[in-house]
Amino acid sequence: MTSIDDIFKKPAVGGSGSAKRKLEPVKDPSTHPPHAFVTDELYKAAKLETNGDVKSKGKAPAVEDGEEESEVAGPELPPDFDQEDVPDDEEGRFFGGGMGRQTAQAMEYLDQQEKERGEVAVGGQSIAWWWAEGEIDLGIRNTANHGLFARFMASEADLDTEIKSLSILSEHPELYEEFAKLGCAGSLVSLLSHDNTDIAIDAIQIISELTDEDVQAEQEQWDSLVNAMVRSNISSYGNSRRANNVTKQLDADVIELLVQNLSRLDESNEADRAGVYYTLNVFENLASQASIAEKIGQDANVMPWLLKRIQQKETPVSQNKQYAAEILAILLQSSTQNRKKFAELDGVDVLLRLLSAYRRRDPEKDSDEEEYVENLFDCLTCVVDEDEGKDKFVEAEGVELAQIMLREGKLSKQRALRTLDHALAGQGGAAACERLVEIAGLRTIFGMFMRKQESQTIEHLLGIFASLLRMLPGGSAARIRTLAKFMEKDYEKIQKLITLRREYASRLAPVEQAIERERRSLDETEQEEMAGEWLSRRLDAGLFSLQTIDVILAWLVAEDDGAKSKISSLLADRDEDLSLIRATLQEQMSDLGDDDPGQKDLKEMLSTLMQFL
């Protein structure tokens, strides 16, 4: 176990020194009043990539090097109390730091008891030393701050200092399990309910640092700390002004207390704005575990607060507004239940109203606003994967908005196409498919298909075509109009499909040959271990697009004799025939299971199409 003496030889700063994007600093600190826990330092943030992965950029120190101490502040000490016995309130930020006669007597008594036992403090880092030795935890500090154990905490300034000293723990994750066992994790979380919001913000910042992905913690170490924060009972202490103080257990955890803090933070205040930022950062850190991400999303107040926050009008868009949209996207990606709840909150309508402002206008490049818009699209794309989300999308005229963006948008065009692809897919996509045809959307998407496009755009267009052919009712006007689009102008769309098929097949062939050589050199167990990697390599080479094209061609063969003749003729140019398409469908069907109802329906569809080949 790491020597405690060695730990406290290091400076008590948060972070590992890596460079992350951080909370914007105050441009001119002289224009802002001094505050308990905010300097002009930079704070970290995290970015949600377009594929939904979270990539953090760094960590900010809890205390800047060279930070100057300010004047002593606070009320005068009682006349009968010795000045030397009171720790200085170095930063002049707290009130009520003095002690009364009874408090001083209690302190003197405990001093005497400590001397008799021969106990000493270590290097000014008493709180960390005590919990490491198993003698006492942060709960005693919090209790003392309320006047029950005056020996341990003479003022809130001392509590502030002791909380910040825990930053060093992030450099020693091997102590996380012991920290949790001693009840210190729960005690730290209990400080989120402190009457002084500055103390609560301090605790939030420390929790943010301890749970950050940059901490070199093993999964078990991280889990031991986080589980203690999320699931343990939390001590709350009675008002010290009452005669009968009692300790009780709150039916609350770190998530509930974080949300409660959000309701009392005013972002017009610099420190509170930082507190909101750190709260969102804790949500992001905790959401890296899917079960906790769902717990966060299912909290009665988290999503409503996030929805409210992303709607606040700001010019320019602030970092916290962008971060709120990012956390919302993370929660929606993590859980089906979160997506369903979001749909019930009419979140789809909110997203569409916010995104409608960008149907023709692009946000400033590389700005918080651009990232904000990206996150809104990520949220919308996630929620329309659920049937409930698809219904809300159609009701709120999301298909119409996507159509406008496809025609007139710039940055929004590709995002709208991706969202439309997800909205039309699956069993619940029939209504969206019909609406797209009703609003003359076929002309738009087929027009895009015939122009030169990047691979992602082609992939989404192919997905939309496959959904239309699968979901539109047989013999309906919408289906007939869709089929007519493939047949017009001497089957030019089918020619384009065959051309694309050959391009993807040529890219996939060398990858499959390499995989086959590897397969022959491995035994059966090793082949099973490599199956996932092999599939990933094939998908990167274009397997998914090739399979989607063959499904579309199979539908056209089944629907129209003229289309079947044209497809057979085009394949014959290279001595190929419909068996090539049949083989692809057979491979897709063999990879599907029978347990999932959605996969079972897809398997039945593929089996039926194969009969026409």
PDB file of C-alpha atoms in Angstrom, residues 18-113:
ATOM      1  CA  SER A  18      -2.697  16.499 -19.460  1.00  0.00           C
ATOM      2  CA  ALA A  19      -4.142  19.222 -21.619  1.00  0.00           C
ATOM      3  CA  LYS A  20      -7.917  19.148 -21.977  1.00  0.00           C
ATOM      4  CA  ARG A  21     -10.385  21.632 -23.298  1.00  0.00           C
ATOM      5  CA  LYS A  22     -11.529  23.494 -20.205  1.00  0.00           C
ATOM      6  CA  LEU A  23     -14.192  25.763 -18.824  1.00  0.00           C
ATOM      7  CA  GLU A  24     -13.665  29.251 -20.210  1.00  0.00           C
ATOM      8  CA  PRO A  25     -11.797  31.489 -17.762  1.00  0.00           C
ATOM      9  CA  VAL A  26     -13.030  34.853 -16.597  1.00  0.00           C
ATOM     10  CA  LYS A  27     -11.369  37.369 -18.911  1.00  0.00           C
ATOM     11  CA  ASP A  28     -10.776  39.981 -16.232  1.00  0.00           C
ATOM     12  CA  PRO A  29     -10.888  38.653 -12.672  1.00  0.00           C
ATOM     13  CA  SER A  30     -10.739  42.171 -11.323  1.00  0.00           C
ATOM     14  CA  THR A  31     -14.279  42.787 -12.568  1.00  0.00           C
ATOM     15  CA  HIS A  32     -15.674  39.926 -10.471  1.00  0.00           C
ATOM     16  CA  PRO A  33     -16.008  39.712  -6.698  1.00  0.00           C
ATOM     17  CA  PRO A  34     -13.786  37.167  -4.946  1.00  0.00           C
ATOM     18  CA  HIS A  35     -15.442  33.804  -4.423  1.00  0.00           C
ATOM     19  CA  ALA A  36     -14.811  30.757  -2.329  1.00  0.00           C
ATOM     20  CA  PHE A  37     -13.859  28.256  -4.972  1.00  0.00           C
ATOM     21  CA  VAL A  38     -13.372  29.978  -8.313  1.00  0.00           C
ATOM     22  CA  THR A  39     -10.176  31.508  -9.625  1.00  0.00           C
ATOM     23  CA  ASP A  40      -9.375  32.485 -13.185  1.00  0.00           C
ATOM     24  CA  GLU A  41      -8.201  28.938 -13.896  1.00  0.00           C
ATOM     25  CA  LEU A  42      -9.383  26.827 -16.807  1.00  0.00           C
ATOM     26  CA  TYR A  43     -11.551  23.790 -16.341  1.00  0.00           C
ATOM     27  CA  LYS A  44     -11.883  20.663 -18.365  1.00  0.00           C
ATOM     28  CA  ALA A  45     -14.623  19.506 -20.719  1.00  0.00           C
ATOM     29  CA  ALA A  46     -15.332  16.503 -22.885  1.00  0.00           C
ATOM     30  CA  LYS A  47     -16.319  16.086 -26.485  1.00  0.00           C
ATOM     31  CA  LEU A  48     -18.840  13.690 -27.964  1.00  0.00           C
ATOM     32  CA  GLU A  49     -17.615  12.606 -31.334  1.00  0.00           C
ATOM     33  CA  THR A  50     -19.960  12.161 -34.285  1.00  0.00           C
ATOM     34  CA  ASN A  51     -19.986   8.419 -33.725  1.00  0.00           C
ATOM     35  CA  GLY A  52     -21.135   8.904 -30.150  1.00  0.00           C
ATOM     36  CA  ASP A  53     -17.854   8.067 -28.434  1.00  0.00           C
ATOM     37  CA  VAL A  54     -16.793  10.203 -25.541  1.00  0.00           C
ATOM     38  CA  LYS A  55     -13.262  11.612 -25.633  1.00  0.00           C
ATOM     39  CA  SER A  56     -12.060  13.650 -22.688  1.00  0.00           C
ATOM     40  CA  LYS A  57      -9.308  16.199 -23.182  1.00  0.00           C
ATOM     41  CA  GLY A  58      -7.747  16.745 -19.752  1.00  0.00           C
ATOM     42  CA  LYS A  59      -8.073  17.872 -16.159  1.00  0.00           C
ATOM     43  CA  ALA A  60      -7.770  21.199 -14.397  1.00  0.00           C
ATOM     44  CA  PRO A  61      -5.860  21.735 -11.186  1.00  0.00           C
ATOM     45  CA  ALA A  62      -7.889  22.429  -8.083  1.00  0.00           C
ATOM     46  CA  VAL A  63      -5.432  25.178  -7.106  1.00  0.00           C
ATOM     47  CA  GLU A  64      -3.375  27.300  -9.454  1.00  0.00           C
ATOM     48  CA  ASP A  65       0.342  27.639  -8.689  1.00  0.00           C
ATOM     49  CA  GLY A  66       1.193  31.027  -7.353  1.00  0.00           C
ATOM     50  CA  GLU A  67      -2.356  31.857  -6.299  1.00  0.00           C
ATOM     51  CA  GLU A  68      -2.246  34.782  -3.898  1.00  0.00           C
ATOM     52  CA  GLU A  69      -3.927  34.755  -0.545  1.00  0.00           C
ATOM     53  CA  SER A  70      -6.483  37.458   0.132  1.00  0.00           C
ATOM     54  CA  GLU A  71      -7.302  39.392   3.282  1.00  0.00           C
ATOM     55  CA  VAL A  72      -8.773  37.713   6.324  1.00  0.00           C
ATOM     56  CA  ALA A  73     -12.555  37.980   6.422  1.00  0.00           C
ATOM     57  CA  GLY A  74     -15.384  37.022   8.730  1.00  0.00           C
ATOM     58  CA  PRO A  75     -17.005  38.304  11.896  1.00  0.00           C
ATOM     59  CA  GLU A  76     -14.997  39.271  14.937  1.00  0.00           C
ATOM     60  CA  LEU A  77     -14.133  36.571  17.416  1.00  0.00           C
ATOM     61  CA  PRO A  78     -15.945  36.438  20.753  1.00  0.00           C
ATOM     62  CA  PRO A  79     -14.134  38.619  23.333  1.00  0.00           C
ATOM     63  CA  ASP A  80     -13.370  35.656  25.559  1.00  0.00           C
ATOM     64  CA  PHE A  81     -11.692  33.608  22.858  1.00  0.00           C
ATOM     65  CA  ASP A  82      -7.975  33.599  22.140  1.00  0.00           C
ATOM     66  CA  GLN A  83      -7.106  34.681  18.603  1.00  0.00           C
ATOM     67  CA  GLU A  84      -4.274  32.178  18.391  1.00  0.00           C
ATOM     68  CA  ASP A  85      -6.646  29.238  18.759  1.00  0.00           C
ATOM     69  CA  VAL A  86      -8.538  30.007  15.550  1.00  0.00           C
ATOM     70  CA  PRO A  87      -7.227  28.863  12.157  1.00  0.00           C
ATOM     71  CA  ASP A  88      -6.900  31.749   9.750  1.00  0.00           C
ATOM     72  CA  ASP A  89      -9.581  32.073   7.106  1.00  0.00           C
ATOM     73  CA  GLU A  90      -6.956  32.708   4.484  1.00  0.00           C
ATOM     74  CA  GLU A  91      -9.199  33.437   1.529  1.00  0.00           C
ATOM     75  CA  GLY A  92     -11.741  35.638   3.278  1.00  0.00           C
ATOM     76  CA  ARG A  93     -14.770  33.867   1.861  1.00  0.00           C
ATOM     77  CA  PHE A  94     -16.693  32.435   4.768  1.00  0.00           C
ATOM     78  CA  PHE A  95     -18.771  33.803   7.569  1.00  0.00           C
ATOM     79  CA  GLY A  96     -19.460  32.313  10.948  1.00  0.00           C
ATOM     80  CA  GLY A  97     -15.898  31.015  11.315  1.00  0.00           C
ATOM     81  CA  GLY A  98     -15.548  32.034  14.996  1.00  0.00           C
ATOM     82  CA  MET A  99     -16.307  29.736  17.929  1.00  0.00           C
ATOM     83  CA  GLY A 100     -18.381  30.310  21.005  1.00  0.00           C
ATOM     84  CA  ARG A 101     -17.460  29.460  24.578  1.00  0.00           C
ATOM     85  CA  GLN A 102     -18.950  25.944  24.551  1.00  0.00           C
ATOM     86  CA  THR A 103     -17.346  25.144  21.226  1.00  0.00           C
ATOM     87  CA  ALA A 104     -13.943  26.282  22.486  1.00  0.00           C
ATOM     88  CA  GLN A 105     -14.292  24.207  25.630  1.00  0.00           C
ATOM     89  CA  ALA A 106     -15.149  21.135  23.557  1.00  0.00           C
ATOM     90  CA  MET A 107     -12.146  21.773  21.408  1.00  0.00           C
ATOM     91  CA  GLU A 108      -9.829  22.086  24.402  1.00  0.00           C
ATOM     92  CA  TYR A 109     -11.216  18.888  25.884  1.00  0.00           C
ATOM     93  CA  LEU A 110     -10.593  16.915  22.698  1.00  0.00           C
ATOM     94  CA  ASP A 111      -7.129  18.453  22.412  1.00  0.00           C
ATOM     95  CA  GLN A 112      -6.346  17.071  25.844  1.00  0.00           C
ATOM     96  CA  GLN A 113      -7.714  13.640  24.960  1.00  0.00           C
TER      97      GLN A 113
END
